[in-house]
Amino acid sequence: MIDCCASDFYMQDLSNIAWLQGWIKSALAYLGGAGLLGFLFRDPLKKALEKFIDSRFDERLARVKHELDLEQQKMSIVYQNQKDSFRNVLVAMHNAMEVIENEIAGEADWCPISQEPVETLSRVMAQESLFLDTASDRALRLFREVMWEAVQYEEQIPSGGKVWRAHDQMKFIADRLAQHFRIRVGLVGGKDDPLLDIDILGACRDIN
């Protein structure tokens, strides 16, 4: 995308060149009726002015092309860093759910986890927040909020059912966020934003 500055310069030049073209037509029409003097100067003047216009076009087009190249390079770097951030976030969420799964003592016996895995997730969130859009960041914060419900504090031990519900909601958020990331990087298409489901989950949690 051409930035506003480059676009303004380009439009200004087009306006100036249009004015010059009008002036040239008037000058050539005048010289056309000036007898021998007009005959002698008509073609050289026309060529000189056309050369001037071409040089102005070439100069501005080169500048706009340079602006486009710089913008493309910046967007390429941002795109690559964003993909890396998405991948790191997905891995962090998978690891967080795996911590809970590894604490299952028996069949359907869900046990709480320590604070350390949540702190690990928080560090990843802080590192990757620069390249996350607002909706993704909000979804990831809800994921962490849910994860805290599976954490055992000193004398506060969540029940197996509460840990299971936390894991179930974490998996729901992770799945929707992964779909959103795939859309953002162009791997899949879709009109509906998967993060809307996460917003609804967050609203339901606020109500309850």
mmCIF file with all atom_site columns, C-alpha atoms in Angstrom:
data_model
loop_
_atom_site.group_PDB
_atom_site.id
_atom_site.type_symbol
_atom_site.label_atom_id
_atom_site.label_alt_id
_atom_site.label_comp_id
_atom_site.label_asym_id
_atom_site.label_entity_id
_atom_site.label_seq_id
_atom_site.pdbx_PDB_ins_code
_atom_site.Cartn_x
_atom_site.Cartn_y
_atom_site.Cartn_z
_atom_site.occupancy
_atom_site.B_iso_or_equiv
_atom_site.pdbx_formal_charge
_atom_site.auth_seq_id
_atom_site.auth_comp_id
_atom_site.auth_asym_id
_atom_site.auth_atom_id
_atom_site.pdbx_PDB_model_num
ATOM 1   C CA . MET A 1 1   ? 0.000   0.000   0.000   1.00 0.00 ? 1   MET A CA 1
ATOM 2   C CA . ILE A 1 2   ? 1.304   3.449   -0.905  1.00 0.00 ? 2   ILE A CA 1
ATOM 3   C CA . ASP A 1 3   ? 1.512   5.594   2.203   1.00 0.00 ? 3   ASP A CA 1
ATOM 4   C CA . CYS A 1 4   ? -0.398  8.875   2.380   1.00 0.00 ? 4   CYS A CA 1
ATOM 5   C CA . CYS A 1 5   ? 2.714   11.005  1.853   1.00 0.00 ? 5   CYS A CA 1
ATOM 6   C CA . ALA A 1 6   ? 3.758   9.237   -1.341  1.00 0.00 ? 6   ALA A CA 1
ATOM 7   C CA . SER A 1 7   ? 0.198   9.283   -2.632  1.00 0.00 ? 7   SER A CA 1
ATOM 8   C CA . ASP A 1 8   ? -0.155  13.031  -1.976  1.00 0.00 ? 8   ASP A CA 1
ATOM 9   C CA . PHE A 1 9   ? 3.096   13.788  -3.778  1.00 0.00 ? 9   PHE A CA 1
ATOM 10  C CA . TYR A 1 10  ? 1.995   11.667  -6.714  1.00 0.00 ? 10  TYR A CA 1
ATOM 11  C CA . MET A 1 11  ? -1.388  13.394  -7.011  1.00 0.00 ? 11  MET A CA 1
ATOM 12  C CA . GLN A 1 12  ? 0.268   16.808  -6.697  1.00 0.00 ? 12  GLN A CA 1
ATOM 13  C CA . ASP A 1 13  ? 2.616   15.988  -9.576  1.00 0.00 ? 13  ASP A CA 1
ATOM 14  C CA . LEU A 1 14  ? -0.274  14.818  -11.733 1.00 0.00 ? 14  LEU A CA 1
ATOM 15  C CA . SER A 1 15  ? -1.966  18.152  -11.106 1.00 0.00 ? 15  SER A CA 1
ATOM 16  C CA . ASN A 1 16  ? 1.205   20.078  -11.951 1.00 0.00 ? 16  ASN A CA 1
ATOM 17  C CA . ILE A 1 17  ? 1.795   18.072  -15.105 1.00 0.00 ? 17  ILE A CA 1
ATOM 18  C CA . ALA A 1 18  ? -1.803  18.588  -16.226 1.00 0.00 ? 18  ALA A CA 1
ATOM 19  C CA . TRP A 1 19  ? -1.247  22.332  -15.819 1.00 0.00 ? 19  TRP A CA 1
ATOM 20  C CA . LEU A 1 20  ? 1.969   22.127  -17.851 1.00 0.00 ? 20  LEU A CA 1
ATOM 21  C CA . GLN A 1 21  ? 0.234   20.197  -20.596 1.00 0.00 ? 21  GLN A CA 1
ATOM 22  C CA . GLY A 1 22  ? -2.417  22.903  -20.821 1.00 0.00 ? 22  GLY A CA 1
ATOM 23  C CA . TRP A 1 23  ? 0.242   25.593  -20.926 1.00 0.00 ? 23  TRP A CA 1
ATOM 24  C CA . ILE A 1 24  ? 2.134   23.737  -23.674 1.00 0.00 ? 24  ILE A CA 1
ATOM 25  C CA . LYS A 1 25  ? -0.975  23.484  -25.831 1.00 0.00 ? 25  LYS A CA 1
ATOM 26  C CA . SER A 1 26  ? -1.572  27.214  -25.458 1.00 0.00 ? 26  SER A CA 1
ATOM 27  C CA . ALA A 1 27  ? 2.074   27.997  -26.240 1.00 0.00 ? 27  ALA A CA 1
ATOM 28  C CA . LEU A 1 28  ? 2.173   25.754  -29.280 1.00 0.00 ? 28  LEU A CA 1
ATOM 29  C CA . ALA A 1 29  ? -1.099  27.189  -30.552 1.00 0.00 ? 29  ALA A CA 1
ATOM 30  C CA . TYR A 1 30  ? 0.361   30.681  -30.170 1.00 0.00 ? 30  TYR A CA 1
ATOM 31  C CA . LEU A 1 31  ? 3.581   29.710  -31.947 1.00 0.00 ? 31  LEU A CA 1
ATOM 32  C CA . GLY A 1 32  ? 1.589   28.036  -34.670 1.00 0.00 ? 32  GLY A CA 1
ATOM 33  C CA . GLY A 1 33  ? 0.238   31.439  -35.631 1.00 0.00 ? 33  GLY A CA 1
ATOM 34  C CA . ALA A 1 34  ? 3.525   33.330  -35.243 1.00 0.00 ? 34  ALA A CA 1
ATOM 35  C CA . GLY A 1 35  ? 4.796   32.830  -38.752 1.00 0.00 ? 35  GLY A CA 1
ATOM 36  C CA . LEU A 1 36  ? 8.483   32.013  -39.298 1.00 0.00 ? 36  LEU A CA 1
ATOM 37  C CA . LEU A 1 37  ? 9.388   32.461  -35.627 1.00 0.00 ? 37  LEU A CA 1
ATOM 38  C CA . GLY A 1 38  ? 6.728   29.973  -34.599 1.00 0.00 ? 38  GLY A CA 1
ATOM 39  C CA . PHE A 1 39  ? 7.901   27.530  -37.278 1.00 0.00 ? 39  PHE A CA 1
ATOM 40  C CA . LEU A 1 40  ? 11.514  27.708  -36.029 1.00 0.00 ? 40  LEU A CA 1
ATOM 41  C CA . PHE A 1 41  ? 10.735  27.276  -32.314 1.00 0.00 ? 41  PHE A CA 1
ATOM 42  C CA . ARG A 1 42  ? 7.676   25.051  -32.336 1.00 0.00 ? 42  ARG A CA 1
ATOM 43  C CA . ASP A 1 43  ? 9.349   21.604  -32.547 1.00 0.00 ? 43  ASP A CA 1
ATOM 44  C CA . PRO A 1 44  ? 12.395  22.336  -30.308 1.00 0.00 ? 44  PRO A CA 1
ATOM 45  C CA . LEU A 1 45  ? 10.162  23.810  -27.621 1.00 0.00 ? 45  LEU A CA 1
ATOM 46  C CA . LYS A 1 46  ? 7.767   20.896  -27.837 1.00 0.00 ? 46  LYS A CA 1
ATOM 47  C CA . LYS A 1 47  ? 10.591  18.370  -27.481 1.00 0.00 ? 47  LYS A CA 1
ATOM 48  C CA . ALA A 1 48  ? 12.183  20.253  -24.578 1.00 0.00 ? 48  ALA A CA 1
ATOM 49  C CA . LEU A 1 49  ? 8.924   20.451  -22.664 1.00 0.00 ? 49  LEU A CA 1
ATOM 50  C CA . GLU A 1 50  ? 8.082   16.802  -23.345 1.00 0.00 ? 50  GLU A CA 1
ATOM 51  C CA . LYS A 1 51  ? 11.518  15.830  -22.070 1.00 0.00 ? 51  LYS A CA 1
ATOM 52  C CA . PHE A 1 52  ? 10.971  17.888  -18.941 1.00 0.00 ? 52  PHE A CA 1
ATOM 53  C CA . ILE A 1 53  ? 7.614   16.219  -18.300 1.00 0.00 ? 53  ILE A CA 1
ATOM 54  C CA . ASP A 1 54  ? 9.088   12.747  -18.854 1.00 0.00 ? 54  ASP A CA 1
ATOM 55  C CA . SER A 1 55  ? 11.908  13.442  -16.413 1.00 0.00 ? 55  SER A CA 1
ATOM 56  C CA . ARG A 1 56  ? 9.418   14.628  -13.784 1.00 0.00 ? 56  ARG A CA 1
ATOM 57  C CA . PHE A 1 57  ? 7.338   11.493  -14.286 1.00 0.00 ? 57  PHE A CA 1
ATOM 58  C CA . ASP A 1 58  ? 10.395  9.246   -14.086 1.00 0.00 ? 58  ASP A CA 1
ATOM 59  C CA . GLU A 1 59  ? 11.625  10.973  -10.930 1.00 0.00 ? 59  GLU A CA 1
ATOM 60  C CA . ARG A 1 60  ? 8.288   10.681  -9.135  1.00 0.00 ? 60  ARG A CA 1
ATOM 61  C CA . LEU A 1 61  ? 7.631   7.115   -10.293 1.00 0.00 ? 61  LEU A CA 1
ATOM 62  C CA . ALA A 1 62  ? 11.070  6.094   -9.041  1.00 0.00 ? 62  ALA A CA 1
ATOM 63  C CA . ARG A 1 63  ? 10.302  7.673   -5.682  1.00 0.00 ? 63  ARG A CA 1
ATOM 64  C CA . VAL A 1 64  ? 6.903   5.979   -5.422  1.00 0.00 ? 64  VAL A CA 1
ATOM 65  C CA . LYS A 1 65  ? 8.445   2.639   -6.411  1.00 0.00 ? 65  LYS A CA 1
ATOM 66  C CA . HIS A 1 66  ? 11.048  3.078   -3.680  1.00 0.00 ? 66  HIS A CA 1
ATOM 67  C CA . GLU A 1 67  ? 8.288   3.822   -1.149  1.00 0.00 ? 67  GLU A CA 1
ATOM 68  C CA . LEU A 1 68  ? 6.414   0.703   -2.259  1.00 0.00 ? 68  LEU A CA 1
ATOM 69  C CA . ASP A 1 69  ? 9.529   -1.461  -1.956  1.00 0.00 ? 69  ASP A CA 1
ATOM 70  C CA . LEU A 1 70  ? 10.168  -0.208  1.580   1.00 0.00 ? 70  LEU A CA 1
ATOM 71  C CA . GLU A 1 71  ? 6.543   -0.785  2.566   1.00 0.00 ? 71  GLU A CA 1
ATOM 72  C CA . GLN A 1 72  ? 6.625   -4.291  1.123   1.00 0.00 ? 72  GLN A CA 1
ATOM 73  C CA . GLN A 1 73  ? 9.789   -5.109  3.045   1.00 0.00 ? 73  GLN A CA 1
ATOM 74  C CA . LYS A 1 74  ? 8.284   -3.838  6.292   1.00 0.00 ? 74  LYS A CA 1
ATOM 75  C CA . MET A 1 75  ? 5.068   -5.791  5.765   1.00 0.00 ? 75  MET A CA 1
ATOM 76  C CA . SER A 1 76  ? 7.040   -8.937  4.929   1.00 0.00 ? 76  SER A CA 1
ATOM 77  C CA . ILE A 1 77  ? 8.976   -8.664  8.204   1.00 0.00 ? 77  ILE A CA 1
ATOM 78  C CA . VAL A 1 78  ? 5.805   -8.021  10.209  1.00 0.00 ? 78  VAL A CA 1
ATOM 79  C CA . TYR A 1 79  ? 4.017   -10.925 8.506   1.00 0.00 ? 79  TYR A CA 1
ATOM 80  C CA . GLN A 1 80  ? 6.832   -13.360 9.294   1.00 0.00 ? 80  GLN A CA 1
ATOM 81  C CA . ASN A 1 81  ? 7.101   -12.197 12.901  1.00 0.00 ? 81  ASN A CA 1
ATOM 82  C CA . GLN A 1 82  ? 3.342   -12.465 13.283  1.00 0.00 ? 82  GLN A CA 1
ATOM 83  C CA . LYS A 1 83  ? 3.375   -16.055 12.034  1.00 0.00 ? 83  LYS A CA 1
ATOM 84  C CA . ASP A 1 84  ? 6.133   -16.876 14.523  1.00 0.00 ? 84  ASP A CA 1
ATOM 85  C CA . SER A 1 85  ? 4.103   -15.287 17.336  1.00 0.00 ? 85  SER A CA 1
ATOM 86  C CA . PHE A 1 86  ? 0.996   -17.249 16.386  1.00 0.00 ? 86  PHE A CA 1
ATOM 87  C CA . ARG A 1 87  ? 2.965   -20.481 16.417  1.00 0.00 ? 87  ARG A CA 1
ATOM 88  C CA . ASN A 1 88  ? 4.569   -19.716 19.782  1.00 0.00 ? 88  ASN A CA 1
ATOM 89  C CA . VAL A 1 89  ? 1.192   -18.876 21.321  1.00 0.00 ? 89  VAL A CA 1
ATOM 90  C CA . LEU A 1 90  ? -0.390  -22.090 20.037  1.00 0.00 ? 90  LEU A CA 1
ATOM 91  C CA . VAL A 1 91  ? 2.496   -24.150 21.424  1.00 0.00 ? 91  VAL A CA 1
ATOM 92  C CA . ALA A 1 92  ? 2.203   -22.371 24.792  1.00 0.00 ? 92  ALA A CA 1
ATOM 93  C CA . MET A 1 93  ? -1.538  -23.099 24.985  1.00 0.00 ? 93  MET A CA 1
ATOM 94  C CA . HIS A 1 94  ? -0.971  -26.741 24.052  1.00 0.00 ? 94  HIS A CA 1
ATOM 95  C CA . ASN A 1 95  ? 1.692   -27.043 26.761  1.00 0.00 ? 95  ASN A CA 1
ATOM 96  C CA . ALA A 1 96  ? -0.665  -25.456 29.298  1.00 0.00 ? 96  ALA A CA 1
ATOM 97  C CA . MET A 1 97  ? -3.409  -27.980 28.566  1.00 0.00 ? 97  MET A CA 1
ATOM 98  C CA . GLU A 1 98  ? -0.891  -30.814 28.610  1.00 0.00 ? 98  GLU A CA 1
ATOM 99  C CA . VAL A 1 99  ? 0.151   -29.843 32.146  1.00 0.00 ? 99  VAL A CA 1
ATOM 100 C CA . ILE A 1 100 ? -3.423  -30.402 33.342  1.00 0.00 ? 100 ILE A CA 1
ATOM 101 C CA . GLU A 1 101 ? -3.743  -33.642 31.387  1.00 0.00 ? 101 GLU A CA 1
ATOM 102 C CA . ASN A 1 102 ? -0.535  -34.964 32.939  1.00 0.00 ? 102 ASN A CA 1
ATOM 103 C CA . GLU A 1 103 ? -2.005  -34.443 36.422  1.00 0.00 ? 103 GLU A CA 1
ATOM 104 C CA . ILE A 1 104 ? -4.922  -36.794 35.842  1.00 0.00 ? 104 ILE A CA 1
ATOM 105 C CA . ALA A 1 105 ? -4.476  -39.386 38.596  1.00 0.00 ? 105 ALA A CA 1
ATOM 106 C CA . GLY A 1 106 ? -6.940  -41.949 37.335  1.00 0.00 ? 106 GLY A CA 1
ATOM 107 C CA . GLU A 1 107 ? -9.862  -42.319 34.978  1.00 0.00 ? 107 GLU A CA 1
ATOM 108 C CA . ALA A 1 108 ? -11.634 -38.948 34.914  1.00 0.00 ? 108 ALA A CA 1
ATOM 109 C CA . ASP A 1 109 ? -9.820  -37.948 38.109  1.00 0.00 ? 109 ASP A CA 1
ATOM 110 C CA . TRP A 1 110 ? -8.760  -34.390 37.355  1.00 0.00 ? 110 TRP A CA 1
ATOM 111 C CA . CYS A 1 111 ? -6.232  -32.889 39.741  1.00 0.00 ? 111 CYS A CA 1
ATOM 112 C CA . PRO A 1 112 ? -5.199  -29.228 40.182  1.00 0.00 ? 112 PRO A CA 1
ATOM 113 C CA . ILE A 1 113 ? -1.906  -27.787 38.962  1.00 0.00 ? 113 ILE A CA 1
ATOM 114 C CA . SER A 1 114 ? 0.662   -25.401 40.427  1.00 0.00 ? 114 SER A CA 1
ATOM 115 C CA . GLN A 1 115 ? 1.054   -21.705 39.537  1.00 0.00 ? 115 GLN A CA 1
ATOM 116 C CA . GLU A 1 116 ? 4.269   -22.249 37.583  1.00 0.00 ? 116 GLU A CA 1
ATOM 117 C CA . PRO A 1 117 ? 2.629   -23.315 34.264  1.00 0.00 ? 117 PRO A CA 1
ATOM 118 C CA . VAL A 1 118 ? 0.420   -20.199 34.342  1.00 0.00 ? 118 VAL A CA 1
ATOM 119 C CA . GLU A 1 119 ? 3.463   -18.019 34.912  1.00 0.00 ? 119 GLU A CA 1
ATOM 120 C CA . THR A 1 120 ? 5.183   -19.725 31.969  1.00 0.00 ? 120 THR A CA 1
ATOM 121 C CA . LEU A 1 121 ? 2.174   -18.924 29.788  1.00 0.00 ? 121 LEU A CA 1
ATOM 122 C CA . SER A 1 122 ? 2.233   -15.312 30.986  1.00 0.00 ? 122 SER A CA 1
ATOM 123 C CA . ARG A 1 123 ? 5.855   -14.935 29.904  1.00 0.00 ? 123 ARG A CA 1
ATOM 124 C CA . VAL A 1 124 ? 5.019   -16.153 26.405  1.00 0.00 ? 124 VAL A CA 1
ATOM 125 C CA . MET A 1 125 ? 2.066   -13.766 26.249  1.00 0.00 ? 125 MET A CA 1
ATOM 126 C CA . ALA A 1 126 ? 4.312   -10.855 27.197  1.00 0.00 ? 126 ALA A CA 1
ATOM 127 C CA . GLN A 1 127 ? 6.918   -11.805 24.592  1.00 0.00 ? 127 GLN A CA 1
ATOM 128 C CA . GLU A 1 128 ? 4.447   -12.248 21.728  1.00 0.00 ? 128 GLU A CA 1
ATOM 129 C CA . SER A 1 129 ? 1.970   -9.454  22.532  1.00 0.00 ? 129 SER A CA 1
ATOM 130 C CA . LEU A 1 130 ? 3.593   -7.037  20.047  1.00 0.00 ? 130 LEU A CA 1
ATOM 131 C CA . PHE A 1 131 ? 2.362   -8.978  17.014  1.00 0.00 ? 131 PHE A CA 1
ATOM 132 C CA . LEU A 1 132 ? -1.057  -10.044 18.346  1.00 0.00 ? 132 LEU A CA 1
ATOM 133 C CA . ASP A 1 133 ? -4.193  -8.170  17.353  1.00 0.00 ? 133 ASP A CA 1
ATOM 134 C CA . THR A 1 134 ? -6.487  -6.889  20.092  1.00 0.00 ? 134 THR A CA 1
ATOM 135 C CA . ALA A 1 135 ? -9.051  -9.679  19.732  1.00 0.00 ? 135 ALA A CA 1
ATOM 136 C CA . SER A 1 136 ? -6.380  -12.391 19.887  1.00 0.00 ? 136 SER A CA 1
ATOM 137 C CA . ASP A 1 137 ? -4.840  -10.799 22.956  1.00 0.00 ? 137 ASP A CA 1
ATOM 138 C CA . ARG A 1 138 ? -8.243  -10.673 24.641  1.00 0.00 ? 138 ARG A CA 1
ATOM 139 C CA . ALA A 1 139 ? -8.870  -14.351 23.843  1.00 0.00 ? 139 ALA A CA 1
ATOM 140 C CA . LEU A 1 140 ? -5.467  -15.329 25.198  1.00 0.00 ? 140 LEU A CA 1
ATOM 141 C CA . ARG A 1 141 ? -6.095  -13.414 28.419  1.00 0.00 ? 141 ARG A CA 1
ATOM 142 C CA . LEU A 1 142 ? -9.372  -15.301 28.868  1.00 0.00 ? 142 LEU A CA 1
ATOM 143 C CA . PHE A 1 143 ? -7.468  -18.557 28.319  1.00 0.00 ? 143 PHE A CA 1
ATOM 144 C CA . ARG A 1 144 ? -5.121  -17.621 31.161  1.00 0.00 ? 144 ARG A CA 1
ATOM 145 C CA . GLU A 1 145 ? -8.016  -16.545 33.383  1.00 0.00 ? 145 GLU A CA 1
ATOM 146 C CA . VAL A 1 146 ? -9.663  -19.940 32.887  1.00 0.00 ? 146 VAL A CA 1
ATOM 147 C CA . MET A 1 147 ? -6.385  -21.724 33.525  1.00 0.00 ? 147 MET A CA 1
ATOM 148 C CA . TRP A 1 148 ? -6.055  -20.028 36.922  1.00 0.00 ? 148 TRP A CA 1
ATOM 149 C CA . GLU A 1 149 ? -9.220  -21.889 37.985  1.00 0.00 ? 149 GLU A CA 1
ATOM 150 C CA . ALA A 1 150 ? -7.294  -25.156 37.787  1.00 0.00 ? 150 ALA A CA 1
ATOM 151 C CA . VAL A 1 151 ? -4.510  -23.883 40.056  1.00 0.00 ? 151 VAL A CA 1
ATOM 152 C CA . GLN A 1 152 ? -4.134  -25.044 43.635  1.00 0.00 ? 152 GLN A CA 1
ATOM 153 C CA . TYR A 1 153 ? -3.418  -22.290 46.136  1.00 0.00 ? 153 TYR A CA 1
ATOM 154 C CA . GLU A 1 154 ? -2.167  -23.049 49.624  1.00 0.00 ? 154 GLU A CA 1
ATOM 155 C CA . GLU A 1 155 ? -5.433  -24.251 51.151  1.00 0.00 ? 155 GLU A CA 1
ATOM 156 C CA . GLN A 1 156 ? -7.695  -23.638 48.178  1.00 0.00 ? 156 GLN A CA 1
ATOM 157 C CA . ILE A 1 157 ? -7.921  -26.826 46.164  1.00 0.00 ? 157 ILE A CA 1
ATOM 158 C CA . PRO A 1 158 ? -10.277 -26.780 43.151  1.00 0.00 ? 158 PRO A CA 1
ATOM 159 C CA . SER A 1 159 ? -12.462 -29.826 42.701  1.00 0.00 ? 159 SER A CA 1
ATOM 160 C CA . GLY A 1 160 ? -11.882 -32.337 39.927  1.00 0.00 ? 160 GLY A CA 1
ATOM 161 C CA . GLY A 1 161 ? -15.011 -31.077 38.191  1.00 0.00 ? 161 GLY A CA 1
ATOM 162 C CA . LYS A 1 162 ? -13.755 -27.491 38.231  1.00 0.00 ? 162 LYS A CA 1
ATOM 163 C CA . VAL A 1 163 ? -10.377 -28.543 36.829  1.00 0.00 ? 163 VAL A CA 1
ATOM 164 C CA . TRP A 1 164 ? -12.122 -30.517 34.085  1.00 0.00 ? 164 TRP A CA 1
ATOM 165 C CA . ARG A 1 165 ? -14.315 -27.520 33.164  1.00 0.00 ? 165 ARG A CA 1
ATOM 166 C CA . ALA A 1 166 ? -11.258 -25.269 33.067  1.00 0.00 ? 166 ALA A CA 1
ATOM 167 C CA . HIS A 1 167 ? -9.482  -27.681 30.705  1.00 0.00 ? 167 HIS A CA 1
ATOM 168 C CA . ASP A 1 168 ? -12.593 -27.987 28.534  1.00 0.00 ? 168 ASP A CA 1
ATOM 169 C CA . GLN A 1 169 ? -12.906 -24.206 28.163  1.00 0.00 ? 169 GLN A CA 1
ATOM 170 C CA . MET A 1 170 ? -9.170  -23.855 27.530  1.00 0.00 ? 170 MET A CA 1
ATOM 171 C CA . LYS A 1 171 ? -9.422  -26.376 24.694  1.00 0.00 ? 171 LYS A CA 1
ATOM 172 C CA . PHE A 1 172 ? -12.418 -24.492 23.272  1.00 0.00 ? 172 PHE A CA 1
ATOM 173 C CA . ILE A 1 173 ? -10.497 -21.199 23.310  1.00 0.00 ? 173 ILE A CA 1
ATOM 174 C CA . ALA A 1 174 ? -7.346  -22.768 21.848  1.00 0.00 ? 174 ALA A CA 1
ATOM 175 C CA . ASP A 1 175 ? -9.298  -24.331 18.962  1.00 0.00 ? 175 ASP A CA 1
ATOM 176 C CA . ARG A 1 176 ? -11.044 -21.064 18.067  1.00 0.00 ? 176 ARG A CA 1
ATOM 177 C CA . LEU A 1 177 ? -7.839  -19.048 18.356  1.00 0.00 ? 177 LEU A CA 1
ATOM 178 C CA . ALA A 1 178 ? -6.034  -21.519 16.079  1.00 0.00 ? 178 ALA A CA 1
ATOM 179 C CA . GLN A 1 179 ? -8.789  -21.076 13.467  1.00 0.00 ? 179 GLN A CA 1
ATOM 180 C CA . HIS A 1 180 ? -8.423  -17.299 13.757  1.00 0.00 ? 180 HIS A CA 1
ATOM 181 C CA . PHE A 1 181 ? -4.663  -17.533 13.246  1.00 0.00 ? 181 PHE A CA 1
ATOM 182 C CA . ARG A 1 182 ? -5.116  -19.694 10.130  1.00 0.00 ? 182 ARG A CA 1
ATOM 183 C CA . ILE A 1 183 ? -7.426  -17.069 8.663   1.00 0.00 ? 183 ILE A CA 1
ATOM 184 C CA . ARG A 1 184 ? -4.997  -14.267 9.529   1.00 0.00 ? 184 ARG A CA 1
ATOM 185 C CA . VAL A 1 185 ? -2.078  -15.919 7.704   1.00 0.00 ? 185 VAL A CA 1
ATOM 186 C CA . GLY A 1 186 ? -4.232  -16.856 4.709   1.00 0.00 ? 186 GLY A CA 1
ATOM 187 C CA . LEU A 1 187 ? -4.248  -20.633 5.126   1.00 0.00 ? 187 LEU A CA 1
ATOM 188 C CA . VAL A 1 188 ? -8.045  -20.804 5.110   1.00 0.00 ? 188 VAL A CA 1
ATOM 189 C CA . GLY A 1 189 ? -10.846 -18.449 4.189   1.00 0.00 ? 189 GLY A CA 1
ATOM 190 C CA . GLY A 1 190 ? -13.871 -17.531 6.229   1.00 0.00 ? 190 GLY A CA 1
ATOM 191 C CA . LYS A 1 191 ? -16.307 -14.703 6.761   1.00 0.00 ? 191 LYS A CA 1
ATOM 192 C CA . ASP A 1 192 ? -17.214 -15.556 10.361  1.00 0.00 ? 192 ASP A CA 1
ATOM 193 C CA . ASP A 1 193 ? -14.641 -14.705 12.993  1.00 0.00 ? 193 ASP A CA 1
ATOM 194 C CA . PRO A 1 194 ? -14.016 -17.707 15.299  1.00 0.00 ? 194 PRO A CA 1
ATOM 195 C CA . LEU A 1 195 ? -13.112 -15.317 18.104  1.00 0.00 ? 195 LEU A CA 1
ATOM 196 C CA . LEU A 1 196 ? -16.772 -14.327 18.378  1.00 0.00 ? 196 LEU A CA 1
ATOM 197 C CA . ASP A 1 197 ? -17.377 -17.673 20.099  1.00 0.00 ? 197 ASP A CA 1
ATOM 198 C CA . ILE A 1 198 ? -14.689 -16.803 22.635  1.00 0.00 ? 198 ILE A CA 1
ATOM 199 C CA . ASP A 1 199 ? -16.300 -13.413 23.309  1.00 0.00 ? 199 ASP A CA 1
ATOM 200 C CA . ILE A 1 200 ? -19.602 -15.199 23.938  1.00 0.00 ? 200 ILE A CA 1
ATOM 201 C CA . LEU A 1 201 ? -17.872 -17.585 26.338  1.00 0.00 ? 201 LEU A CA 1
ATOM 202 C CA . GLY A 1 202 ? -16.364 -14.643 28.169  1.00 0.00 ? 202 GLY A CA 1
ATOM 203 C CA . ALA A 1 203 ? -19.763 -12.954 28.428  1.00 0.00 ? 203 ALA A CA 1
ATOM 204 C CA . CYS A 1 204 ? -21.352 -16.147 29.783  1.00 0.00 ? 204 CYS A CA 1
ATOM 205 C CA . ARG A 1 205 ? -18.612 -16.432 32.388  1.00 0.00 ? 205 ARG A CA 1
ATOM 206 C CA . ASP A 1 206 ? -19.215 -12.828 33.474  1.00 0.00 ? 206 ASP A CA 1
ATOM 207 C CA . ILE A 1 207 ? -22.912 -13.521 33.890  1.00 0.00 ? 207 ILE A CA 1
ATOM 208 C CA . ASN A 1 208 ? -22.326 -16.677 35.896  1.00 0.00 ? 208 ASN A CA 1
#
